[in-house]
Short mmCIF file of C-alpha atoms and ligand atoms in Angstrom, two decimals:
data_model
loop_
_atom_site.label_atom_id
_atom_site.label_comp_id
_atom_site.label_asym_id
_atom_site.label_seq_id
_atom_site.Cartn_x
_atom_site.Cartn_y
_atom_site.Cartn_z
CA MET A 187 216.91 133.93 280.07
CA SER A 188 213.82 132.04 281.06
CA THR A 189 212.24 130.69 284.31
CA PHE A 190 210.98 127.01 284.33
CA GLN A 191 208.85 125.94 287.13
CA CYS A 192 207.94 122.40 288.18
CA ASP A 193 206.86 120.44 291.35
CA PHE A 194 209.98 118.17 291.29
CA LEU A 195 213.32 119.39 289.99
CA VAL A 196 215.97 116.72 289.67
CA ILE A 197 219.61 117.54 288.66
CA GLY A 198 221.41 114.39 287.40
CA SER A 199 220.40 111.24 285.28
CA GLY A 200 221.93 108.24 286.87
CA ILE A 201 220.21 105.50 288.88
CA GLY A 202 219.24 107.92 291.77
CA GLY A 203 217.88 110.90 289.75
CA LEU A 204 215.82 108.77 287.29
CA SER A 205 214.48 106.38 289.85
CA TYR A 206 213.29 109.45 291.97
CA ALA A 207 211.87 111.02 288.76
CA LEU A 208 209.86 107.78 287.88
CA LYS A 209 208.49 107.40 291.52
CA VAL A 210 207.20 111.02 291.64
CA ALA A 211 206.01 111.68 288.01
CA ASP A 212 202.58 110.41 288.63
CA TYR A 213 201.79 113.07 291.18
CA GLY A 214 203.35 116.13 289.80
CA LYS A 215 205.41 117.77 286.99
CA VAL A 216 209.07 116.63 286.87
CA ILE A 217 211.87 118.51 285.21
CA LEU A 218 215.27 116.57 284.95
CA VAL A 219 218.38 118.57 284.00
CA THR A 220 221.44 116.73 282.89
CA LYS A 221 224.88 118.09 281.95
CA ALA A 222 225.61 115.80 278.97
CA GLY A 223 223.41 113.24 277.41
CA ILE A 224 220.94 111.32 279.45
CA ASP A 225 222.93 108.14 279.50
CA ASP A 226 226.28 109.85 279.78
CA THR A 227 226.40 108.69 283.65
CA ASN A 228 228.42 106.86 285.88
CA THR A 229 225.56 104.38 286.36
CA SER A 230 225.93 103.46 282.71
CA MET A 231 229.55 102.25 283.50
CA ALA A 232 228.74 100.21 286.55
CA GLN A 233 229.93 96.59 285.84
CA GLY A 234 229.70 94.20 288.74
CA GLY A 235 226.07 94.88 289.94
CA ILE A 236 223.83 95.51 292.67
CA ALA A 237 223.88 93.91 296.06
CA ALA A 238 220.76 92.57 297.84
CA VAL A 239 219.83 89.61 299.88
CA THR A 240 217.91 87.31 297.54
CA TYR A 241 218.12 83.59 298.82
CA PRO A 242 219.20 81.49 301.94
CA PRO A 243 221.80 80.97 303.17
CA ASP A 244 222.15 84.77 302.73
CA THR A 245 220.50 86.95 305.47
CA PHE A 246 220.06 90.49 306.18
CA GLU A 247 222.28 90.01 309.21
CA LYS A 248 225.05 88.83 307.09
CA HIS A 249 224.71 91.61 304.62
CA VAL A 250 224.72 94.33 307.56
CA ASN A 251 227.78 92.46 309.08
CA ASP A 252 229.78 92.72 305.84
CA THR A 253 228.88 96.23 305.31
CA LEU A 254 229.74 97.14 308.86
CA ILE A 255 233.20 95.38 308.72
CA CYS A 256 233.97 97.01 305.39
CA GLY A 257 232.95 100.58 306.83
CA ASP A 258 235.59 100.07 309.48
CA GLY A 259 233.68 101.43 312.33
CA TYR A 260 232.40 104.49 310.53
CA CYS A 261 228.89 103.28 309.22
CA ASN A 262 225.67 104.34 310.93
CA GLU A 263 224.27 100.88 311.77
CA GLU A 264 220.72 102.23 311.58
CA VAL A 265 221.07 103.20 308.08
CA VAL A 266 222.91 99.95 307.20
CA ARG A 267 219.95 97.95 308.68
CA MET A 268 217.46 100.07 306.98
CA VAL A 269 219.01 99.96 303.48
CA ALA A 270 219.86 96.10 303.56
CA SER A 271 216.27 95.27 304.52
CA GLU A 272 214.50 97.72 302.00
CA ALA A 273 216.76 96.88 299.03
CA PRO A 274 214.88 93.74 298.14
CA ALA A 275 211.78 95.61 297.38
CA GLN A 276 213.48 98.30 295.38
CA ILE A 277 215.24 95.48 293.28
CA ASN A 278 211.65 94.27 292.56
CA GLN A 279 210.70 97.89 291.46
CA LEU A 280 213.81 97.86 288.99
CA ILE A 281 212.80 94.53 287.62
CA GLN A 282 209.13 96.02 287.00
CA TRP A 283 210.50 98.80 285.18
CA GLY A 284 212.20 96.37 282.87
CA VAL A 285 215.82 95.80 284.25
CA LYS A 286 216.88 92.24 283.50
CA PHE A 287 219.16 90.35 285.86
CA ASP A 288 220.78 87.16 284.83
CA ARG A 289 219.36 83.93 285.81
CA LYS A 290 220.71 80.59 285.99
CA PRO A 291 219.29 77.55 284.00
CA ASN A 292 216.98 76.64 287.11
CA GLY A 293 215.45 80.16 286.92
CA GLN A 294 217.15 81.41 290.21
CA TYR A 295 218.92 84.70 289.75
CA ASP A 296 222.63 84.11 289.19
CA LEU A 297 224.27 85.81 292.02
CA ALA A 298 227.93 87.04 292.01
CA ARG A 299 230.34 87.57 294.89
CA GLU A 300 232.72 90.49 295.35
CA GLY A 301 235.37 91.64 297.77
CA GLY A 302 234.21 91.71 301.47
CA HIS A 303 230.85 89.91 300.78
CA SER A 304 230.58 86.63 302.85
CA GLU A 305 227.92 85.32 300.34
CA HIS A 306 227.08 85.43 296.54
CA ARG A 307 224.56 88.24 296.61
CA ILE A 308 225.38 90.61 293.66
CA LEU A 309 222.55 90.63 290.96
CA HIS A 310 223.96 91.56 287.79
CA HIS A 311 223.36 91.68 283.89
CA LYS A 312 226.43 89.96 282.38
CA ASP A 313 229.23 92.56 283.18
CA ILE A 314 227.33 95.47 282.02
CA THR A 315 224.84 96.00 284.90
CA GLY A 316 224.78 99.70 284.98
CA ALA A 317 224.17 100.00 281.29
CA GLU A 318 221.14 97.58 281.60
CA ILE A 319 219.73 99.72 284.55
CA GLN A 320 220.49 102.91 282.66
CA ARG A 321 218.76 101.56 279.58
CA ALA A 322 215.56 100.64 281.41
CA LEU A 323 215.23 103.59 283.65
CA SER A 324 215.90 106.26 280.79
CA ALA A 325 213.49 104.60 278.46
CA GLY A 326 210.77 105.00 281.21
CA VAL A 327 211.74 108.62 281.96
CA ARG A 328 211.64 109.50 278.36
CA GLN A 329 208.24 107.86 277.86
CA HIS A 330 206.54 109.59 280.94
CA PRO A 331 204.36 112.52 280.00
CA ASN A 332 205.03 114.32 283.03
CA ILE A 333 208.84 114.46 282.74
CA GLN A 334 210.65 116.97 280.91
CA VAL A 335 214.31 116.29 280.29
CA PHE A 336 216.83 118.95 279.47
CA GLU A 337 220.17 117.46 278.38
CA ASN A 338 223.34 119.52 277.94
CA HIS A 339 222.08 121.83 280.76
CA PHE A 340 224.60 122.33 283.44
CA ALA A 341 223.30 123.27 287.14
CA VAL A 342 225.76 126.33 288.07
CA GLU A 343 224.27 127.18 291.48
CA LEU A 344 221.51 126.23 293.81
CA ILE A 345 219.17 129.07 294.56
CA THR A 346 218.66 130.07 298.19
CA GLN A 347 217.94 133.08 300.21
CA HIS A 348 221.51 134.20 299.36
CA HIS A 349 220.07 135.17 295.93
CA LEU A 350 217.31 137.33 297.77
CA GLY A 351 220.08 139.33 299.32
CA ARG A 352 220.42 137.53 302.73
CA VAL A 353 223.48 136.75 304.27
CA ILE A 354 223.50 133.23 305.28
CA HIS A 355 226.17 130.98 307.25
CA ARG A 356 226.68 127.19 307.17
CA GLY A 357 224.60 125.60 310.08
CA ASP A 358 221.80 128.34 309.74
CA PRO A 359 218.73 126.26 310.42
CA ASP A 360 216.35 127.73 307.75
CA ILE A 361 218.39 127.83 304.62
CA THR A 362 215.96 126.81 301.82
CA CYS A 363 216.59 125.69 298.02
CA PHE A 364 214.15 127.06 295.63
CA GLY A 365 215.80 125.62 292.49
CA ALA A 366 218.89 126.07 290.58
CA TYR A 367 220.52 128.44 287.73
CA VAL A 368 221.26 126.19 284.85
CA LEU A 369 223.60 126.81 281.96
CA ASP A 370 222.06 125.84 278.44
CA GLN A 371 225.46 124.80 276.93
CA LYS A 372 224.06 125.57 273.28
CA THR A 373 222.89 128.92 273.70
CA GLN A 374 225.07 129.90 276.78
CA ALA A 375 221.99 131.40 278.41
CA VAL A 376 221.75 130.74 282.18
CA HIS A 377 217.98 129.90 283.01
CA THR A 378 216.19 129.77 286.36
CA PHE A 379 214.66 126.39 287.21
CA LEU A 380 212.31 126.31 290.36
CA GLY A 381 211.00 123.33 291.96
CA ARG A 382 208.84 122.71 295.06
CA SER A 383 211.30 119.80 295.85
CA VAL A 384 214.85 119.82 294.55
CA VAL A 385 217.03 116.80 294.06
CA VAL A 386 220.70 116.67 293.49
CA ALA A 387 221.81 113.18 292.16
CA THR A 388 225.09 114.29 290.23
CA GLY A 389 227.12 111.49 291.11
CA GLY A 390 230.83 111.25 292.01
CA SER A 391 234.13 113.15 291.50
CA GLY A 392 236.55 110.72 290.36
CA ASN A 393 238.18 113.29 287.65
CA ILE A 394 239.90 114.91 290.67
CA TYR A 395 242.61 112.25 290.15
CA HIS A 396 244.49 111.60 287.06
CA THR A 397 243.51 107.78 286.92
CA THR A 398 239.70 107.13 287.48
CA THR A 399 237.29 104.63 286.33
CA ASN A 400 234.65 107.55 286.39
CA PRO A 401 233.52 109.06 283.11
CA ARG A 402 234.61 112.79 282.36
CA THR A 403 231.25 113.88 283.79
CA ALA A 404 232.16 112.98 287.35
CA THR A 405 233.37 116.32 288.58
CA GLY A 406 231.63 116.70 291.91
CA ASP A 407 229.07 119.34 290.74
CA GLY A 408 226.46 118.67 293.40
CA ILE A 409 228.70 118.42 296.30
CA ALA A 410 230.52 121.58 295.41
CA MET A 411 227.14 123.43 294.88
CA VAL A 412 225.64 122.30 298.11
CA TYR A 413 228.83 123.44 299.94
CA ARG A 414 228.90 126.80 298.39
CA ALA A 415 225.20 127.04 299.24
CA LYS A 416 226.23 126.40 302.88
CA GLY A 417 224.95 122.89 303.21
CA ALA A 418 226.61 120.17 305.14
CA VAL A 419 229.32 117.94 303.57
CA GLU A 420 231.05 115.13 305.43
CA ASN A 421 233.48 111.99 305.13
CA MET A 422 235.35 113.57 302.23
CA ALA A 423 238.57 111.86 303.14
CA PHE A 424 237.07 108.48 302.14
CA VAL A 425 237.78 108.29 298.32
CA GLN A 426 237.70 104.60 297.12
CA PHE A 427 240.37 103.52 294.77
CA HIS A 428 239.20 100.37 292.72
CA PRO A 429 242.04 97.81 292.90
CA THR A 430 241.78 96.66 289.34
CA SER A 431 241.54 98.94 286.38
CA LEU A 432 243.14 97.89 283.12
CA TYR A 433 246.75 99.20 282.89
CA HIS A 434 246.54 100.93 279.49
CA PRO A 435 248.47 104.37 279.78
CA GLY A 436 246.58 107.29 278.19
CA GLU A 437 243.36 105.91 278.14
CA ARG A 438 240.55 107.81 280.05
CA PRO A 439 238.48 106.80 281.83
CA SER A 440 240.46 103.77 283.04
CA PHE A 441 238.47 100.64 281.94
CA LEU A 442 237.39 98.55 285.09
CA ILE A 443 238.21 95.12 285.54
CA SER A 444 235.18 94.21 287.82
CA GLU A 445 235.73 92.82 291.25
CA ALA A 446 233.16 90.14 290.17
CA MET A 447 236.24 88.65 288.38
CA ARG A 448 237.87 88.06 291.64
CA GLY A 449 234.78 86.76 293.06
CA TYR A 450 234.65 84.39 290.19
CA GLY A 451 238.14 83.24 291.12
CA ALA A 452 240.83 85.45 289.50
CA VAL A 453 243.89 85.86 291.46
CA LEU A 454 246.23 88.98 291.75
CA LYS A 455 249.97 88.45 291.02
CA THR A 456 253.13 90.30 290.80
CA SER A 457 255.08 90.28 287.46
CA ASP A 458 257.01 87.18 288.42
CA GLY A 459 253.63 85.32 288.54
CA LYS A 460 253.59 84.93 292.42
CA GLU A 461 250.51 85.63 294.56
CA PHE A 462 250.74 88.23 297.14
CA MET A 463 247.53 89.22 298.57
CA GLN A 464 247.71 86.58 301.55
CA LYS A 465 250.52 88.61 302.88
CA TYR A 466 248.38 91.40 303.68
CA ASP A 467 244.98 89.84 304.54
CA PRO A 468 243.67 86.10 304.91
CA ARG A 469 240.98 86.90 302.57
CA GLY A 470 243.53 87.13 299.64
CA SER A 471 242.31 88.71 296.43
CA LEU A 472 238.90 89.14 297.82
CA ALA A 473 239.89 91.27 300.73
CA PRO A 474 237.99 94.66 300.99
CA ARG A 475 238.98 97.12 298.48
CA ASP A 476 240.85 99.57 300.85
CA ILE A 477 243.21 96.60 301.80
CA THR A 478 243.64 95.46 298.27
CA ALA A 479 244.23 98.68 296.59
CA ARG A 480 246.91 99.61 299.23
CA ALA A 481 248.53 96.16 298.76
CA ILE A 482 248.86 96.43 295.04
CA ASP A 483 250.18 100.13 295.51
CA SER A 484 252.81 98.71 298.02
CA GLU A 485 253.87 95.70 295.66
CA MET A 486 254.16 98.17 292.72
CA LYS A 487 256.36 100.58 294.89
CA GLN A 488 258.46 98.00 296.33
CA ARG A 489 259.14 96.34 293.02
CA GLY A 490 259.30 99.40 290.92
CA ASP A 491 256.51 97.86 288.73
CA ASP A 492 254.00 99.92 286.79
CA PHE A 493 251.15 97.32 287.44
CA VAL A 494 250.15 93.88 288.96
CA TYR A 495 248.63 91.00 287.22
CA LEU A 496 245.09 89.53 287.63
CA ASP A 497 245.13 85.86 286.46
CA VAL A 498 241.90 84.28 285.37
CA THR A 499 243.63 81.91 282.85
CA PHE A 500 243.19 78.69 284.75
CA LYS A 501 239.23 78.95 284.48
CA ASP A 502 237.14 77.50 281.95
CA PRO A 503 237.54 79.91 278.74
CA ASP A 504 234.01 79.68 277.64
CA ASP A 505 232.79 80.16 281.25
CA THR A 506 234.93 83.25 281.53
CA ILE A 507 233.77 84.73 278.11
CA ASN A 508 230.14 84.02 279.05
CA HIS A 509 230.49 85.93 282.31
CA PHE A 510 232.56 88.71 281.23
CA PRO A 511 231.78 89.30 277.58
CA ASN A 512 232.41 93.04 277.77
CA ILE A 513 235.83 92.61 279.87
CA TYR A 514 236.83 89.90 277.23
CA GLN A 515 236.06 92.03 274.27
CA LYS A 516 237.65 95.15 275.66
CA CYS A 517 240.84 93.35 276.65
CA LEU A 518 241.04 91.50 273.35
CA SER A 519 240.93 95.09 271.53
CA VAL A 520 244.09 95.81 273.18
CA GLY A 521 245.93 92.64 272.48
CA ILE A 522 245.08 90.57 275.73
CA ASP A 523 243.26 87.47 275.66
CA VAL A 524 242.08 87.09 279.21
CA THR A 525 241.55 83.31 278.80
CA LYS A 526 245.20 82.94 277.78
CA ASP A 527 246.99 86.38 279.17
CA MET A 528 247.25 87.63 282.58
CA ILE A 529 245.65 91.15 282.66
CA PRO A 530 247.83 94.17 283.77
CA VAL A 531 245.83 96.09 286.40
CA VAL A 532 246.44 99.13 288.58
CA PRO A 533 244.09 100.86 291.26
CA ALA A 534 242.20 103.83 289.96
CA ALA A 535 239.79 106.46 291.75
CA HIS A 536 236.46 104.76 291.71
CA TYR A 537 233.94 106.10 294.26
CA LEU A 538 233.60 108.77 296.95
CA CYS A 539 232.05 107.52 300.10
CA GLY A 540 231.64 111.07 301.59
CA GLY A 541 229.58 113.86 300.11
CA ILE A 542 226.36 115.87 301.05
CA LYS A 543 225.18 114.71 304.38
CA VAL A 544 221.53 113.49 304.42
CA ASP A 545 219.21 112.00 306.83
CA MET A 546 217.27 108.75 306.40
CA ASN A 547 214.79 110.46 303.98
CA GLY A 548 217.65 111.72 301.75
CA GLN A 549 217.14 115.42 303.10
CA THR A 550 220.12 117.59 303.14
CA ALA A 551 220.79 120.37 305.65
CA ILE A 552 218.99 122.82 303.34
CA LYS A 553 215.35 122.80 303.30
CA ARG A 554 213.50 121.18 300.30
CA LEU A 555 216.78 119.90 299.04
CA TYR A 556 217.58 116.12 298.71
CA ALA A 557 220.72 114.26 297.71
CA ILE A 558 220.72 110.86 296.34
CA GLY A 559 223.49 108.66 295.20
CA GLU A 560 227.23 108.89 295.15
CA CYS A 561 227.06 112.62 295.71
CA SER A 562 225.33 111.89 299.23
CA SER A 563 226.61 110.83 302.35
CA THR A 564 224.05 108.60 304.15
CA GLY A 565 226.12 106.71 306.76
CA LEU A 566 225.93 103.35 304.80
CA HIS A 567 229.43 103.15 303.53
CA GLY A 568 231.38 104.46 306.57
CA ALA A 569 235.14 104.70 305.96
CA ASN A 570 234.91 102.35 302.98
CA ARG A 571 232.09 101.24 300.73
CA LEU A 572 231.23 97.34 300.26
CA ALA A 573 231.32 96.48 296.65
CA SER A 574 228.04 96.79 294.80
CA ASN A 575 226.27 98.67 297.64
CA SER A 576 226.19 101.89 296.03
CA LEU A 577 223.48 101.05 293.36
CA MET A 578 221.53 99.50 296.07
CA GLU A 579 221.77 102.78 298.34
CA ALA A 580 220.58 105.00 295.45
CA ILE A 581 217.34 102.94 294.85
CA VAL A 582 216.56 102.81 298.68
CA TYR A 583 217.14 106.45 299.04
CA ALA A 584 215.35 107.44 295.85
CA GLU A 585 212.26 105.67 297.33
CA ARG A 586 212.58 107.51 300.65
CA ALA A 587 213.22 110.84 299.13
CA ALA A 588 210.24 110.36 296.87
CA ARG A 589 208.05 109.44 299.73
CA HIS A 590 209.01 112.26 301.98
CA SER A 591 208.87 114.90 299.16
CA LEU A 592 205.30 113.51 297.94
CA ALA A 593 204.18 113.98 301.68
CA THR A 594 205.33 117.71 301.67
CA PHE A 595 205.38 119.28 298.32
CA LYS A 596 201.68 120.29 297.94
CA SER A 597 202.28 122.65 301.06
CA ILE A 598 205.14 124.59 299.10
CA ASN A 599 204.66 127.16 296.43
CA ASN A 600 207.40 127.93 294.18
CA SER A 601 208.79 131.44 294.94
CA THR A 602 207.94 134.44 292.60
CA ARG A 603 210.82 136.63 293.79
CA ILE A 604 213.79 134.89 292.32
CA PRO A 605 215.99 137.18 290.25
CA ASP A 606 217.50 136.16 287.00
CA TRP A 607 221.13 134.98 287.11
CA ASP A 608 223.41 138.01 288.02
CA TYR A 609 226.66 137.03 286.33
CA GLU A 610 229.29 139.61 286.74
CA GLY A 611 231.66 137.87 284.16
CA THR A 612 232.60 139.85 280.81
CA THR A 613 232.01 138.47 277.50
CA HIS A 614 235.80 137.85 277.48
CA ASN A 615 236.68 134.29 276.59
CA GLU A 616 239.92 133.38 278.02
CA GLU A 617 242.14 130.98 276.36
CA MET A 618 241.03 127.16 277.07
CA VAL A 619 244.58 126.27 277.91
CA LEU A 620 244.28 128.13 281.24
CA ILE A 621 241.47 125.83 282.13
CA THR A 622 243.03 122.50 280.78
CA GLN A 623 246.49 123.26 282.26
CA SER A 624 244.99 123.89 285.88
CA TYR A 625 242.85 120.75 285.42
CA LYS A 626 245.89 118.78 284.94
CA GLU A 627 247.84 120.40 287.69
CA MET A 628 245.02 119.80 290.03
CA GLN A 629 244.96 116.08 289.18
CA GLN A 630 248.67 115.78 289.83
CA ILE A 631 248.34 117.46 293.05
CA MET A 632 245.73 115.16 294.25
CA THR A 633 247.32 111.93 292.61
CA ASN A 634 250.75 112.50 294.21
CA TYR A 635 249.80 113.92 297.49
CA VAL A 636 246.30 112.75 298.40
CA GLY A 637 246.13 109.27 296.83
CA ILE A 638 245.84 105.82 298.40
CA VAL A 639 248.59 106.52 300.93
CA ARG A 640 248.96 109.99 302.58
CA SER A 641 250.90 111.84 305.14
CA ASN A 642 250.67 115.19 306.94
CA LEU A 643 253.35 116.77 304.97
CA ARG A 644 251.89 115.54 301.65
CA LEU A 645 248.44 116.81 302.66
CA SER A 646 249.75 120.48 303.61
CA ARG A 647 251.72 120.62 300.43
CA ALA A 648 248.57 119.67 298.42
CA LEU A 649 246.49 122.34 300.20
CA ASN A 650 249.22 125.11 299.50
CA ARG A 651 249.41 124.00 295.74
CA LEU A 652 245.72 124.02 295.35
CA ASP A 653 245.38 127.11 296.75
CA ILE A 654 247.13 128.82 294.07
CA ILE A 655 244.98 127.07 291.36
CA PHE A 656 241.86 128.09 293.47
CA GLU A 657 242.77 131.89 293.48
CA GLU A 658 243.41 131.72 289.69
CA THR A 659 240.23 129.96 288.78
CA GLU A 660 238.16 132.16 290.98
CA GLU A 661 239.73 135.09 289.14
CA LEU A 662 238.98 133.53 285.81
CA TYR A 663 235.38 132.69 286.81
CA LYS A 664 234.87 136.29 287.57
CA LYS A 665 235.93 137.71 284.33
CA SER A 666 235.21 135.16 281.55
CA ILE A 667 232.19 133.61 279.68
CA LEU A 668 230.52 130.89 281.80
CA THR A 669 231.45 127.55 280.41
CA ARG A 670 230.74 124.09 281.71
CA GLU A 671 234.57 123.49 281.54
CA LEU A 672 235.29 126.20 283.80
CA CYS A 673 232.50 125.35 286.25
CA GLU A 674 233.65 121.87 286.38
CA LEU A 675 237.20 122.82 287.27
CA ARG A 676 236.00 125.15 289.88
CA ASN A 677 233.72 122.38 291.29
CA LEU A 678 236.72 119.89 291.43
CA ILE A 679 239.10 122.30 292.97
CA GLN A 680 236.24 122.90 295.74
CA ILE A 681 236.06 118.96 296.06
CA GLY A 682 239.94 118.66 296.41
CA TYR A 683 239.90 121.17 299.29
CA LEU A 684 237.14 119.34 300.98
CA ILE A 685 238.98 116.03 300.71
CA ILE A 686 242.20 117.51 301.87
CA LYS A 687 240.65 119.32 304.81
CA ASP A 688 238.79 116.20 305.91
CA ALA A 689 241.91 114.09 305.53
CA GLN A 690 243.73 116.63 307.67
CA ASN A 691 241.25 116.41 310.25
CA MET A 692 241.68 112.53 310.54
CA HIS A 693 244.25 111.86 313.40
CA GLU A 694 244.34 108.20 312.47
CA SER A 695 244.37 105.64 309.52
CA ARG A 696 240.80 104.34 308.89
CA GLY A 697 239.17 102.53 306.20
CA LEU A 698 240.16 104.53 302.95
CA HIS A 699 242.14 107.17 304.59
CA TYR A 700 245.61 105.86 305.23
CA SER A 701 248.41 108.17 306.51
CA ILE A 702 251.95 106.98 307.20
CA ASP A 703 251.80 109.37 310.10
CA TYR A 704 249.23 107.11 311.99
CA PRO A 705 250.57 103.66 310.93
CA ARG A 706 248.05 100.78 311.51
CA GLN A 707 248.72 97.04 311.86
CA MET A 708 246.76 95.20 309.20
CA GLY A 709 248.01 91.74 308.64
CA THR A 710 251.43 93.00 307.37
CA GLU A 711 252.45 96.58 308.09
CA PHE A 712 252.90 98.34 304.70
C1 SIN B 973 232.97 96.26 290.25
O1 SIN B 973 232.37 95.69 289.31
O2 SIN B 973 234.12 96.05 290.52
C2 SIN B 973 232.62 97.64 290.55
C3 SIN B 973 231.51 97.36 291.61
C4 SIN B 973 231.33 98.53 292.49
O3 SIN B 973 232.12 99.44 292.47
O4 SIN B 973 230.48 98.57 293.26
#
């Protein structure tokens, strides 16, 4: 077991963690730990792009308005205004780091449109924007002499006064983060990583559900760690289901059919080829995601169908292939030529709007600890995230957290009193099936009872069922060798608990939380 010390400890290697690392690296030593390879992130899989006001007739006011409408009354307007207005400068920063966004023949950026946006404002790189951003940022991080990257290192717990023997309670004003205990997955040793500033940028938790567009790495680790460390977590009820993932049973993660395709003109249809979205919202196939996903869910349930169709066959084939080369190739590989065939699609868990509560500098309720990106809850997304606002949020908060930690880190010293990881577990390696079966059961519980449409009865049933798996997993955790799989299961159960509890506390249907016990008139009742 070793101790590693640095000025800035970053956990996670998506857009939030990498941007923060690049911004602070000229001023001190950065250690970045990531549980898989540096590029195995949700950022890499983002297709549509990154929203920002670029040219007239778009304005900050319009972007703010679209975000507020989509957030269904739950956004923090001050945050929305700040993020929208600071986004263009951070887009320029991405471009300086080498990110290439598509341009039109006249040299202007080719801006796409997605659901809930009143203007074309999505900067993109074909339909693989996230992969392009990840490429440029991880290249920069690898080249920087002050940044040391630890791949295949899994952060198990944040280190606070609890590890110095103090009893701490949620809400204590002086809880402080000193670093993290991190499992080296190759040697199974748990090392101590200390940082003067610590950043959690661990992404989302889509694997809580059976069908998700998220990679297998999205297991809510940062949120669960912060919750266990007695930090503040909020708005967990608001899980965004992307309306259109490719219906291809058995494939995990589900392949995303970008909303940019509907922005380009594609239309949702039932299996008999009829359009249905106008029944639910005047914006049709480009309604915000909460409404679109619920409408699809409703049509599938009423008709007994396993999917609906997305139809782009009426558009110019060359144009479609040029705009969506990745989607075209993927669909072709499973026998669907999108220029001739309608695409079977289903909603899939995609994004968690809630998470670790942070202020406008990305500071959590725990001192010296910041959270950036999907794991955080800034107030931008409210009850429903506007498409392509999340990469934008991550770069704005990376800048703000970087500025704040640069202004404070010199007055902080790494603690010398931190004990080594004290793991009670025996060396007993329980059968893997105990973990995999509980993982599947947890996904079934969340999918069947805590999905797109919920009810009081479903939520309480989910909580009872999850409690059994929670007890069993804690027992297993105490007595078996620490593995990434076991820790991920434990974290996801924690996330499931937080989602259910938050949903139970909602006595209304709002944004992404829809309960049949609190019906809401939206175009058509469904
Ligand atoms: C998409 O391309 O549809 C995803 C964009 C997003 O989730 O923001």
